[in-house]
mmCIF file of C-alpha atoms and ligand atoms in Angstrom:
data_model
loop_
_atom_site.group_PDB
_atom_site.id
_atom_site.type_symbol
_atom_site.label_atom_id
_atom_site.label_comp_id
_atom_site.label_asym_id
_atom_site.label_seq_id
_atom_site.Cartn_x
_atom_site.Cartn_y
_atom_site.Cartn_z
ATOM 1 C CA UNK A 187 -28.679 29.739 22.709
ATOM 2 C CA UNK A 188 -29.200 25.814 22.087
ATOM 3 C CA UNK A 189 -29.035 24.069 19.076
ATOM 4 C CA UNK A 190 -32.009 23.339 16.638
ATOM 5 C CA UNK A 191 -32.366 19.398 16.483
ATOM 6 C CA UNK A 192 -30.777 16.844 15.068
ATOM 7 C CA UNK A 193 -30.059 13.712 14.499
ATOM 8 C CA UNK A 194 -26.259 12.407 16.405
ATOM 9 C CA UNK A 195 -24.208 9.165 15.128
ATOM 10 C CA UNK A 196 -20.767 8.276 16.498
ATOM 11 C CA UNK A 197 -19.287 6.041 13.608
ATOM 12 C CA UNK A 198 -16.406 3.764 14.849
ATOM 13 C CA UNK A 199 -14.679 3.495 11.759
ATOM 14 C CA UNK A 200 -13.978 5.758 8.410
ATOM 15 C CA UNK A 201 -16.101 3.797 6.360
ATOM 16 C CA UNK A 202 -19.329 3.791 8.362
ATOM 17 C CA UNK A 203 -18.717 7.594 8.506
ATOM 18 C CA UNK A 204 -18.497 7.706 5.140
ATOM 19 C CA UNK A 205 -21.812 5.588 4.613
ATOM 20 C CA UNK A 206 -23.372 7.953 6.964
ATOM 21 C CA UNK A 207 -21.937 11.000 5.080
ATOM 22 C CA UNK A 208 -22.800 9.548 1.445
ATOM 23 C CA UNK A 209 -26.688 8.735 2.630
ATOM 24 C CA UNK A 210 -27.035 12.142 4.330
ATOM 25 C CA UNK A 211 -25.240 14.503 2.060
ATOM 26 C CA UNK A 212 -26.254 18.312 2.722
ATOM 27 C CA UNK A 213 -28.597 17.060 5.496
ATOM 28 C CA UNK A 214 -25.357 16.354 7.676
ATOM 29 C CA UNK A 215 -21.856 17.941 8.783
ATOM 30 C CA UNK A 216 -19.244 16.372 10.428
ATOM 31 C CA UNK A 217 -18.226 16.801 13.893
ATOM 32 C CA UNK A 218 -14.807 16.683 14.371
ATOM 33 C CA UNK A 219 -13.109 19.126 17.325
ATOM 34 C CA UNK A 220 -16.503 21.015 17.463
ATOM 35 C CA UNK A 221 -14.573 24.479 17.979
ATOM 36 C CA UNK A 222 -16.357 26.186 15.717
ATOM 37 C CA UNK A 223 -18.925 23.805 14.216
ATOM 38 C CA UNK A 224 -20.870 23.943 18.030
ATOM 39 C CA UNK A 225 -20.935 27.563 18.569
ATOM 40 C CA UNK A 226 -22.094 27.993 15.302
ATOM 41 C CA UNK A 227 -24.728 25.551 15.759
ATOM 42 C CA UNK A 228 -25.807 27.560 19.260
ATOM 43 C CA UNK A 229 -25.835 30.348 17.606
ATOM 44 C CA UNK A 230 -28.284 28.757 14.747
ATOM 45 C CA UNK A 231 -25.973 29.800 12.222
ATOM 46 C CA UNK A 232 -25.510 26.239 11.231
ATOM 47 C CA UNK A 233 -28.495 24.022 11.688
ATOM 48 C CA UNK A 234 -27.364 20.442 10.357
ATOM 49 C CA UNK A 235 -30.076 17.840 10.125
ATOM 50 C CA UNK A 236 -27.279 15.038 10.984
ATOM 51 C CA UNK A 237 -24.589 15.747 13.100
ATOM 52 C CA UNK A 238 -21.515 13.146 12.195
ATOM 53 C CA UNK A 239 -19.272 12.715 14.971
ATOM 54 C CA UNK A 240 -15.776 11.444 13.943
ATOM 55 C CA UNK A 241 -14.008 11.858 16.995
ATOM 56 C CA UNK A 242 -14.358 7.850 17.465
ATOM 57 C CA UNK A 243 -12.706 6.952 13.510
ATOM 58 C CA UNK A 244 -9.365 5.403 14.543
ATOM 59 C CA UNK A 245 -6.658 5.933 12.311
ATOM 60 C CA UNK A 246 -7.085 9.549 11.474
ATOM 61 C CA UNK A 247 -5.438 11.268 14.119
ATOM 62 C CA UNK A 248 -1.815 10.096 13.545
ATOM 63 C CA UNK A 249 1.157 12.189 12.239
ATOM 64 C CA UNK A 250 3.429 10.997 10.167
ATOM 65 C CA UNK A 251 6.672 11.431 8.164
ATOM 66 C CA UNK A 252 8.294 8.704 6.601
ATOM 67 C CA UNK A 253 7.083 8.933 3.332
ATOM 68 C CA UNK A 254 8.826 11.488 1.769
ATOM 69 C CA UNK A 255 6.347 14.094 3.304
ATOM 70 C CA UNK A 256 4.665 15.215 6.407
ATOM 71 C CA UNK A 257 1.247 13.285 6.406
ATOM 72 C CA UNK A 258 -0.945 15.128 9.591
ATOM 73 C CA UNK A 259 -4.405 12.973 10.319
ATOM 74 C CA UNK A 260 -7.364 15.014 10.121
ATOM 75 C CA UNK A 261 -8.173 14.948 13.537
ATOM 76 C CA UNK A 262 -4.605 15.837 14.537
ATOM 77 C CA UNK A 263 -5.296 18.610 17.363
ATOM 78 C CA UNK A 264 -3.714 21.903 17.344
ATOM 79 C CA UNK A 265 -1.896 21.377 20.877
ATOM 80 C CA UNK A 266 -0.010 18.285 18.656
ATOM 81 C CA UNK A 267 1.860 20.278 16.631
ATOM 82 C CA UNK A 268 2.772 22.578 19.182
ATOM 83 C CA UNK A 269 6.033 21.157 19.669
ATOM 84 C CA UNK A 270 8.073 20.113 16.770
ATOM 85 C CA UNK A 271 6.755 16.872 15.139
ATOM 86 C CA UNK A 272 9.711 16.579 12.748
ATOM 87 C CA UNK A 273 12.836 18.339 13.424
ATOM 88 C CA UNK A 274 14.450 21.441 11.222
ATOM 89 C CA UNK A 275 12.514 24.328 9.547
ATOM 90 C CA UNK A 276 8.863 22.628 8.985
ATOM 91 C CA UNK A 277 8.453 21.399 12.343
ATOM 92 C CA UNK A 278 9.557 24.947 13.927
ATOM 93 C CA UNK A 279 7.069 26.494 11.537
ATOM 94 C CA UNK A 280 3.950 24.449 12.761
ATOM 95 C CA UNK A 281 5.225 24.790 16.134
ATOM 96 C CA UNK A 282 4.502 28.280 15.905
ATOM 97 C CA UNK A 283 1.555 28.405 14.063
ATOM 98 C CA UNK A 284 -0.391 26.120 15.750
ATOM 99 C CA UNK A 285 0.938 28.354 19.378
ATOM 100 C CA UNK A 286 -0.834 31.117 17.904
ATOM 101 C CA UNK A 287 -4.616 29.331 17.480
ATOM 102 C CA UNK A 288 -6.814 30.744 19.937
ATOM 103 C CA UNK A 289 -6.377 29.637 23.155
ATOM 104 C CA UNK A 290 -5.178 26.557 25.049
ATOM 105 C CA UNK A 291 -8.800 24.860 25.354
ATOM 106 C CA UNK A 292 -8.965 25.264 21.978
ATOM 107 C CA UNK A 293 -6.068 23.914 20.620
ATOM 108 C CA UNK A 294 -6.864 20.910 22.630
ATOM 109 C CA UNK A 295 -9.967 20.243 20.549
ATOM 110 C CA UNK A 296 -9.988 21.605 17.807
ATOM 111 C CA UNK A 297 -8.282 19.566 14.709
ATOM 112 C CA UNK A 298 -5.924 20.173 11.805
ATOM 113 C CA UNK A 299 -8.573 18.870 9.451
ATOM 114 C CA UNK A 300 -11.464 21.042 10.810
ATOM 115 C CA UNK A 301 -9.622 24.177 9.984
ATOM 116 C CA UNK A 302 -9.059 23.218 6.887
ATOM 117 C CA UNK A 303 -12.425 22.170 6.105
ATOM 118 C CA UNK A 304 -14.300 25.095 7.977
ATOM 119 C CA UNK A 305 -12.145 27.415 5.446
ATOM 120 C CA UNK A 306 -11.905 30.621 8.066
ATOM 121 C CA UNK A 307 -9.542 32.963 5.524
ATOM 122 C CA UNK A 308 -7.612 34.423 8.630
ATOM 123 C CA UNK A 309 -7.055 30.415 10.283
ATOM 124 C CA UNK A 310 -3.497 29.726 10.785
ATOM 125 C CA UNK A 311 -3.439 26.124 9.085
ATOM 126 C CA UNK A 312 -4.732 27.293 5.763
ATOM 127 C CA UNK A 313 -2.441 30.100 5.199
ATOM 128 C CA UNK A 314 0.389 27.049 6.055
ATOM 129 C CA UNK A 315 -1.481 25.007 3.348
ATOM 130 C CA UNK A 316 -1.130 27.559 0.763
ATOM 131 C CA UNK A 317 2.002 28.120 1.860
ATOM 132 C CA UNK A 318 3.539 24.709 1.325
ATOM 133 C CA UNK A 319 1.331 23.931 -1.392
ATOM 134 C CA UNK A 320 -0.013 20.872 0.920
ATOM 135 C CA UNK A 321 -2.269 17.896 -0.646
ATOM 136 C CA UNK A 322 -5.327 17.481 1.300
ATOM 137 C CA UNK A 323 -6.949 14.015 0.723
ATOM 138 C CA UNK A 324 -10.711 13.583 0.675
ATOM 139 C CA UNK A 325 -12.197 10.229 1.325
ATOM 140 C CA UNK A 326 -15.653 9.127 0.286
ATOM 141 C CA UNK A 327 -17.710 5.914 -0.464
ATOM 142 C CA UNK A 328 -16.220 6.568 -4.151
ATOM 143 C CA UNK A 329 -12.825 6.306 -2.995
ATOM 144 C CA UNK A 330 -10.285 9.162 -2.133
ATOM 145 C CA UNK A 331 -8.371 11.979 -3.996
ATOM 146 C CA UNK A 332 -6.179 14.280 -4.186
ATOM 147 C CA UNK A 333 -6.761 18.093 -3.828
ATOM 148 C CA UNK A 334 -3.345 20.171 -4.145
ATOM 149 C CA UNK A 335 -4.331 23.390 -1.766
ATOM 150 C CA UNK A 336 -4.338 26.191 -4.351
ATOM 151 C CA UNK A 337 -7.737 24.197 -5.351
ATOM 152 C CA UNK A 338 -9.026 23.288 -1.777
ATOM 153 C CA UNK A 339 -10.436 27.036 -0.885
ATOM 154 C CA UNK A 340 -12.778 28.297 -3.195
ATOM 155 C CA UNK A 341 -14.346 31.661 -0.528
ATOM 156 C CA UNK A 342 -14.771 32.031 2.980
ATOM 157 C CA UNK A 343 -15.883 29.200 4.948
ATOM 158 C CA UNK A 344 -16.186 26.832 1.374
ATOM 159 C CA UNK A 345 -14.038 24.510 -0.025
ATOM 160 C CA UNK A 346 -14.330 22.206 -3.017
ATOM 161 C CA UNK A 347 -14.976 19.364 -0.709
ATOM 162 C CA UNK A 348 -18.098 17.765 -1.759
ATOM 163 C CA UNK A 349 -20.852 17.225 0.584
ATOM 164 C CA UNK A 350 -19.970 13.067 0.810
ATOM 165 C CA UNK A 351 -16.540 13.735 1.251
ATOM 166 C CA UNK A 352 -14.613 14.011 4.939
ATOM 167 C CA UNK A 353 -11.354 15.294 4.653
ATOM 168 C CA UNK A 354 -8.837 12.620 6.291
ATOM 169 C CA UNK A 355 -5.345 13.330 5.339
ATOM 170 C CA UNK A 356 -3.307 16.556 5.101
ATOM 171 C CA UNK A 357 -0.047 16.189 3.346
ATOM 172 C CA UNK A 358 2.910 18.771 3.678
ATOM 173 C CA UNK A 359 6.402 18.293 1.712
ATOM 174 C CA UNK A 360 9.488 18.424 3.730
ATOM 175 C CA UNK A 361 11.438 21.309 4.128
ATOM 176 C CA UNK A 362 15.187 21.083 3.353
ATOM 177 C CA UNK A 363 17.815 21.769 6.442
ATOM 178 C CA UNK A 364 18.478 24.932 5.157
ATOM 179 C CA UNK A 365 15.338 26.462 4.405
ATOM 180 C CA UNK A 366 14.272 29.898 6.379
ATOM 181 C CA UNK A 367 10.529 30.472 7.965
ATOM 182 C CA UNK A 368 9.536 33.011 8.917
ATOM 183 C CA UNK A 369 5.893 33.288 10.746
ATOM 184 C CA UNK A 370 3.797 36.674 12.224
ATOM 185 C CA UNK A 371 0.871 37.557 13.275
ATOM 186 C CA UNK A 372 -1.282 40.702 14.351
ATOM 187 C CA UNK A 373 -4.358 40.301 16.103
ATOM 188 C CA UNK A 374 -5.922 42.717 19.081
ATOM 189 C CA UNK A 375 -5.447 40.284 21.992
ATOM 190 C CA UNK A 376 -3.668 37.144 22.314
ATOM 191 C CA UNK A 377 -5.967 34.010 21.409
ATOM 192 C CA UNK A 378 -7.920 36.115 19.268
ATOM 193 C CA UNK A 379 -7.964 35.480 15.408
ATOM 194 C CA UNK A 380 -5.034 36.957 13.617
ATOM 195 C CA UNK A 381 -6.145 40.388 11.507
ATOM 196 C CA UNK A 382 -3.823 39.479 9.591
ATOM 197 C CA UNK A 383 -1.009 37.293 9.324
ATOM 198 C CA UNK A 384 2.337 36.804 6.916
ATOM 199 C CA UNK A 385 4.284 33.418 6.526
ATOM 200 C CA UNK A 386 7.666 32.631 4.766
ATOM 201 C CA UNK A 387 9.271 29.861 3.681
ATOM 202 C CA UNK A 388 13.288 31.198 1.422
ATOM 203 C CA UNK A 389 15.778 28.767 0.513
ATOM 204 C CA UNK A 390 19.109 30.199 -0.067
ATOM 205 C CA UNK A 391 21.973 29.003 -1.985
ATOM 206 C CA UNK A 392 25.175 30.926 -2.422
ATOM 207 C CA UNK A 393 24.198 34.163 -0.937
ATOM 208 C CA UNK A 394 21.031 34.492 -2.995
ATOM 209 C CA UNK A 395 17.745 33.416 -2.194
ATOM 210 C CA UNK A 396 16.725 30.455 -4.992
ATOM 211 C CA UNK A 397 13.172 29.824 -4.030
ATOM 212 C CA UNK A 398 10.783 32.089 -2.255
ATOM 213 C CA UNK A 399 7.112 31.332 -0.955
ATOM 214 C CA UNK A 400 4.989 33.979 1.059
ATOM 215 C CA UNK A 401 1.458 33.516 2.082
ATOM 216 C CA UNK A 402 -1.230 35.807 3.737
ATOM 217 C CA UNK A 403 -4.155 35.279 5.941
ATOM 218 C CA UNK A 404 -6.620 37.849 6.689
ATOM 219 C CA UNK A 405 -7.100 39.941 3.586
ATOM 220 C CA UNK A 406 -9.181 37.884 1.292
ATOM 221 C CA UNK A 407 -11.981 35.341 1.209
ATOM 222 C CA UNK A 408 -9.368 32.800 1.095
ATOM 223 C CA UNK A 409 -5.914 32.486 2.077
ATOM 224 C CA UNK A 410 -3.385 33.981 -0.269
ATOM 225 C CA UNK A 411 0.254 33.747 -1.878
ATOM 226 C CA UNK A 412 2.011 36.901 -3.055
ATOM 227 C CA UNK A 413 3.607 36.083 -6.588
ATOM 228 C CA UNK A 414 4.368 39.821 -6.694
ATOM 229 C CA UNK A 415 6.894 39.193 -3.437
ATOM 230 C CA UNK A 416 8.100 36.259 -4.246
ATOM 231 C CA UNK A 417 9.183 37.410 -7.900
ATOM 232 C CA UNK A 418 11.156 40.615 -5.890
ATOM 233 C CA UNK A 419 12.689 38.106 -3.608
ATOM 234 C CA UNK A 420 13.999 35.189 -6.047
ATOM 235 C CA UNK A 421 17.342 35.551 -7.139
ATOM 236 C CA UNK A 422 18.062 38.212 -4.941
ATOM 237 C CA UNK A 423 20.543 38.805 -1.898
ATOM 238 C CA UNK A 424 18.777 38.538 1.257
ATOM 239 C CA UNK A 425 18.504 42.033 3.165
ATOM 240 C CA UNK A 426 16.484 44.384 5.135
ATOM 241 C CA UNK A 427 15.607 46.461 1.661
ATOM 242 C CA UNK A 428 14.934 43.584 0.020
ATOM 243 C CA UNK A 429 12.612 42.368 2.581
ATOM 244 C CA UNK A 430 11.042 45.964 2.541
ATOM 245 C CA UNK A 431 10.732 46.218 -1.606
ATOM 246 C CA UNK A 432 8.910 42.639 -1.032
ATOM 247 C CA UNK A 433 6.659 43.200 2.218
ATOM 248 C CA UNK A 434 5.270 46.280 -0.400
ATOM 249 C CA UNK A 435 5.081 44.398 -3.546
ATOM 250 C CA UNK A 436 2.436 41.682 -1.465
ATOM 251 C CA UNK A 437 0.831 44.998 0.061
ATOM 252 C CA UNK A 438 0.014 46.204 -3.645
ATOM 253 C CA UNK A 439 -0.785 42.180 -4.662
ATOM 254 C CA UNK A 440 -3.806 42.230 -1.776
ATOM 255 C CA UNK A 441 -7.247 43.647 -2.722
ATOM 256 C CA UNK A 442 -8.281 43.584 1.073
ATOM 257 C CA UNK A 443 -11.291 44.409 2.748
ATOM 258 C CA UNK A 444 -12.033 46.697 5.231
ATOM 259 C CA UNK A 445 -14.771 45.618 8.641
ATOM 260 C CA UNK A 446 -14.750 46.726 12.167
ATOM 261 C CA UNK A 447 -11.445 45.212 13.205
ATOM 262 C CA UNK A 448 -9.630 47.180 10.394
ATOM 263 C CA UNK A 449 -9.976 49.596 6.914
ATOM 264 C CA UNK A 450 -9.144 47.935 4.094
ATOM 265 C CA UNK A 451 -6.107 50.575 3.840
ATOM 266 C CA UNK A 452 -5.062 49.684 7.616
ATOM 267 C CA UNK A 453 -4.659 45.354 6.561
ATOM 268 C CA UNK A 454 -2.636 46.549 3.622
ATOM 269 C CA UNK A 455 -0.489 48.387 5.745
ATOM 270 C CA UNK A 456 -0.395 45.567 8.012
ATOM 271 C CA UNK A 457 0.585 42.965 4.853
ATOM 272 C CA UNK A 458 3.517 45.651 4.166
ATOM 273 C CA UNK A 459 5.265 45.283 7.689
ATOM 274 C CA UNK A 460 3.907 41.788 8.331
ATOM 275 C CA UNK A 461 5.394 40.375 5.527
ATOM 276 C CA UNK A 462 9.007 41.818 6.207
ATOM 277 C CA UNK A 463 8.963 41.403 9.846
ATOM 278 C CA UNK A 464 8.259 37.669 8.677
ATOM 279 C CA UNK A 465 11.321 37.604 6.002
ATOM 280 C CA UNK A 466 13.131 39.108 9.219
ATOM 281 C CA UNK A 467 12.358 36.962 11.535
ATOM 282 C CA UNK A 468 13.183 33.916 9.415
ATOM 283 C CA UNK A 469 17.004 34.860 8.392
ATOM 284 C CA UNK A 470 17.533 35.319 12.343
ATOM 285 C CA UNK A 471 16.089 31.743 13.473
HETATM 286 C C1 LIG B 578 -12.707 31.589 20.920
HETATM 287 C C2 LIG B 578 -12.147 30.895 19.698
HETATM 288 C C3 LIG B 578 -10.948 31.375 19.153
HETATM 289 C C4 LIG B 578 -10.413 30.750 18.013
HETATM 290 N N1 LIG B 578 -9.253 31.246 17.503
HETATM 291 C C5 LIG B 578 -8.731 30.675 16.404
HETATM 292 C C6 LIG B 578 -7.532 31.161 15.813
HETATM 293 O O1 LIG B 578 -6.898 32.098 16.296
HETATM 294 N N2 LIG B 578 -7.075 30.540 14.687
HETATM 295 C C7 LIG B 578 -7.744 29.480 14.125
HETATM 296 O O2 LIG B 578 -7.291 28.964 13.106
HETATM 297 N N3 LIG B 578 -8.852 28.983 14.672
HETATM 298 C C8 LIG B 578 -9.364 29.548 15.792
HETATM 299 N N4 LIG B 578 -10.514 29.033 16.326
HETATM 300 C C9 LIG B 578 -11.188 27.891 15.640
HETATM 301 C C10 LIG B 578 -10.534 26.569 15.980
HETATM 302 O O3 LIG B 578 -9.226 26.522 15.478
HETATM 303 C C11 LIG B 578 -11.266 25.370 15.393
HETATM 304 O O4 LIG B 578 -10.696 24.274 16.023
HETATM 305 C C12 LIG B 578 -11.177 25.107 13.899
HETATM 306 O O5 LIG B 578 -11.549 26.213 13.136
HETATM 307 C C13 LIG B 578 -12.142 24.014 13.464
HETATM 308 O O6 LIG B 578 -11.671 22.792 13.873
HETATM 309 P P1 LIG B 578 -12.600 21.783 14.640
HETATM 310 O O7 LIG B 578 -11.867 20.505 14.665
HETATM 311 O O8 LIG B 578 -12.988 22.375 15.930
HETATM 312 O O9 LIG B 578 -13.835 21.635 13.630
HETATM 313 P P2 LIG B 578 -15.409 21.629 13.884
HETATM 314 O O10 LIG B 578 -15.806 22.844 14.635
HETATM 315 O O11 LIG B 578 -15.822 20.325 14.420
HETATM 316 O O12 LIG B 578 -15.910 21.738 12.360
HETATM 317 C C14 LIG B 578 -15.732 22.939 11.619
HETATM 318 C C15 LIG B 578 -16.307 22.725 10.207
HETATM 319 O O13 LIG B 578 -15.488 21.819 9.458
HETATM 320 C C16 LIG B 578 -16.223 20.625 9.107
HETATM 321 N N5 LIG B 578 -15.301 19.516 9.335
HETATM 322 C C17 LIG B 578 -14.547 19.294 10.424
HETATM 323 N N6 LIG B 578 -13.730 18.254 10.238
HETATM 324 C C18 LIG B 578 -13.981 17.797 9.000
HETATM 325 C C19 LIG B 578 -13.428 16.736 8.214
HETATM 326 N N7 LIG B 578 -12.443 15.952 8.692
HETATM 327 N N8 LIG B 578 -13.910 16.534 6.955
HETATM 328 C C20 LIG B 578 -14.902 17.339 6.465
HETATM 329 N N9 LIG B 578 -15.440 18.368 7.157
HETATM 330 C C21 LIG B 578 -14.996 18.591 8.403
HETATM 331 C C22 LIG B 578 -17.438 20.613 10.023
HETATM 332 O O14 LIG B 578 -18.516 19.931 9.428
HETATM 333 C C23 LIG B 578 -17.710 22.101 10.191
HETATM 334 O O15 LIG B 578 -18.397 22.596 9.060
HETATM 335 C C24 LIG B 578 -11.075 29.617 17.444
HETATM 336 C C25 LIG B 578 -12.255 29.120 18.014
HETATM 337 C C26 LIG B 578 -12.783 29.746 19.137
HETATM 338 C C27 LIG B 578 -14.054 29.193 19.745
#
């Protein structure tokens, strides 16, 4: 399949995007790594009026950490993070998220902002947003703010971006030395999008875990946190039963649904084991 038509501008800098954005509105989407934006478009699932190529915007791409937080350009490409950007626990995490988006090709396109934006519930990089609680930053011609991630996803695919806004800037906070991830995913071949996947972040202090965040793609029109598990872990000594009392409290939090790569039942299941095998994995790193 080709493309319907449209109109193609390659803006040199953010604020002639964002001109070009703010005239066009709904007409247009951006173009950033075009990994799932293009097949989309062949497909004629997408037919933009104005296609808004950013790949040219200097200044976007760059990865940073000297401000207090992880600050990861928009058009950041997977294959970036795949080796540790900062050192300790939140550099090992991304490291192994972003080893697990699709394949190779793909991760040399495709962009840390894109996934965001495009919203896919089961994409790797939002489950980390929710995760961390990341700050994505939204530019427009009316300036830029702040969107803290629990507010970013609204349903599959949508996000409270607004049509003259391009995302720019995703910030993540720090992890301390001594925090534990944890990060797994199932999915029916390698490359492929996960089913479902579980991500931990514990920090323990004297033998008992004082802060606990788990996060869940796959089994819900956005990506999700598991207050239930995260209440069983906190205050608790880390251990195998613990981890299995908690991998079942986020399998009774998720209201999945069921469609031809899995029953709803089976992705519960799935959030059960995922989930501890993640809590596992993370007090062995
Ligand atoms: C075979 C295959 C397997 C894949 N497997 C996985 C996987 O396992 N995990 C995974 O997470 N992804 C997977 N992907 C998708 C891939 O990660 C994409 O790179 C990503 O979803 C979108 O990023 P992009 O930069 O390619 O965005 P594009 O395709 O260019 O854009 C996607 C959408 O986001 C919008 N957009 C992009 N950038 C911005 C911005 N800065 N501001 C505002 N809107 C923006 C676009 O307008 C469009 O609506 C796969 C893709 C393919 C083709």
């Amino acid at each position: 399949m080709k493309p319907a038509k449209f109109k193609y501008h390659a803006p040199k800098d953010l604020q002639e995007a964002l001109s070009l954005v703010a005239e066009s509105g709904d007409e247009s989407k951006v173009l950033a790594g075009g990994q799932s934006l293009v097949p989309s478009m062949n497909f004629r699932l997408a037919r933009p009026a104005v296609l808004i190529d950013i790949n040219g915007v200097g200044g976007i791409d760059g990865i940073d950490a000297s401000n207090g937080h992880l600050s990861i350009g928009a058009l950041a490409r997977h294959v970036t993070l795949e080796r540790p950007v900062v050192e300790g626990p939140l550099g090992r995490l991304l490291a192994t998220a972003a080893h697990n988006v699709g394949h190779l090709p793909i991760r040399v396109r495709g962009t840390f902002g894109g996934s965001l934006a495009h919203a896919d519930p089961a994409a790797e990089w939002c489950m980390i947003a929710s995760l961390l609680d990341a700050t994505i930053v939204a530019s427009s011609v009316r300036g830029q703010r702040e969107i803290p991630a629990a507010d970013f996803f609204k349903t599959v695919f949508t996000t409270t971006l607004e049509p003259d806004e391009i995302l720019t800037e995703v910030r993540l906070p720090r992890l301390g030395p001594g925090a534990e991830v944890g990060f797994v995913e199932f999915s029916r071949r390698a490359g492929d999008f996960a089913i479902v996947a579980a991500s931990t972040v514990l920090e323990v202090a004297d033998g008992r875990i004082s802060s606990a965040r788990v996060a869940l793609g796959g089994v819900g029109g956005t990506p999700l946190r598991s207050p239930a598990a995260e209440s069983v872990l906190t205050s608790n000594e880390p251990d195998d039963s613990l981890f299995e009392e908690a991998g079942a409290a986020a399998a009774r939090d998720v209201e999945p649904m069921g469609d031809i790569h899995g029953s709803a039942e089976y992705r519960r299941d799935l959030v059960r084991v995922l989930t501890r095998r993640a809590l596992q994995s993370s007090m062995k790193a």
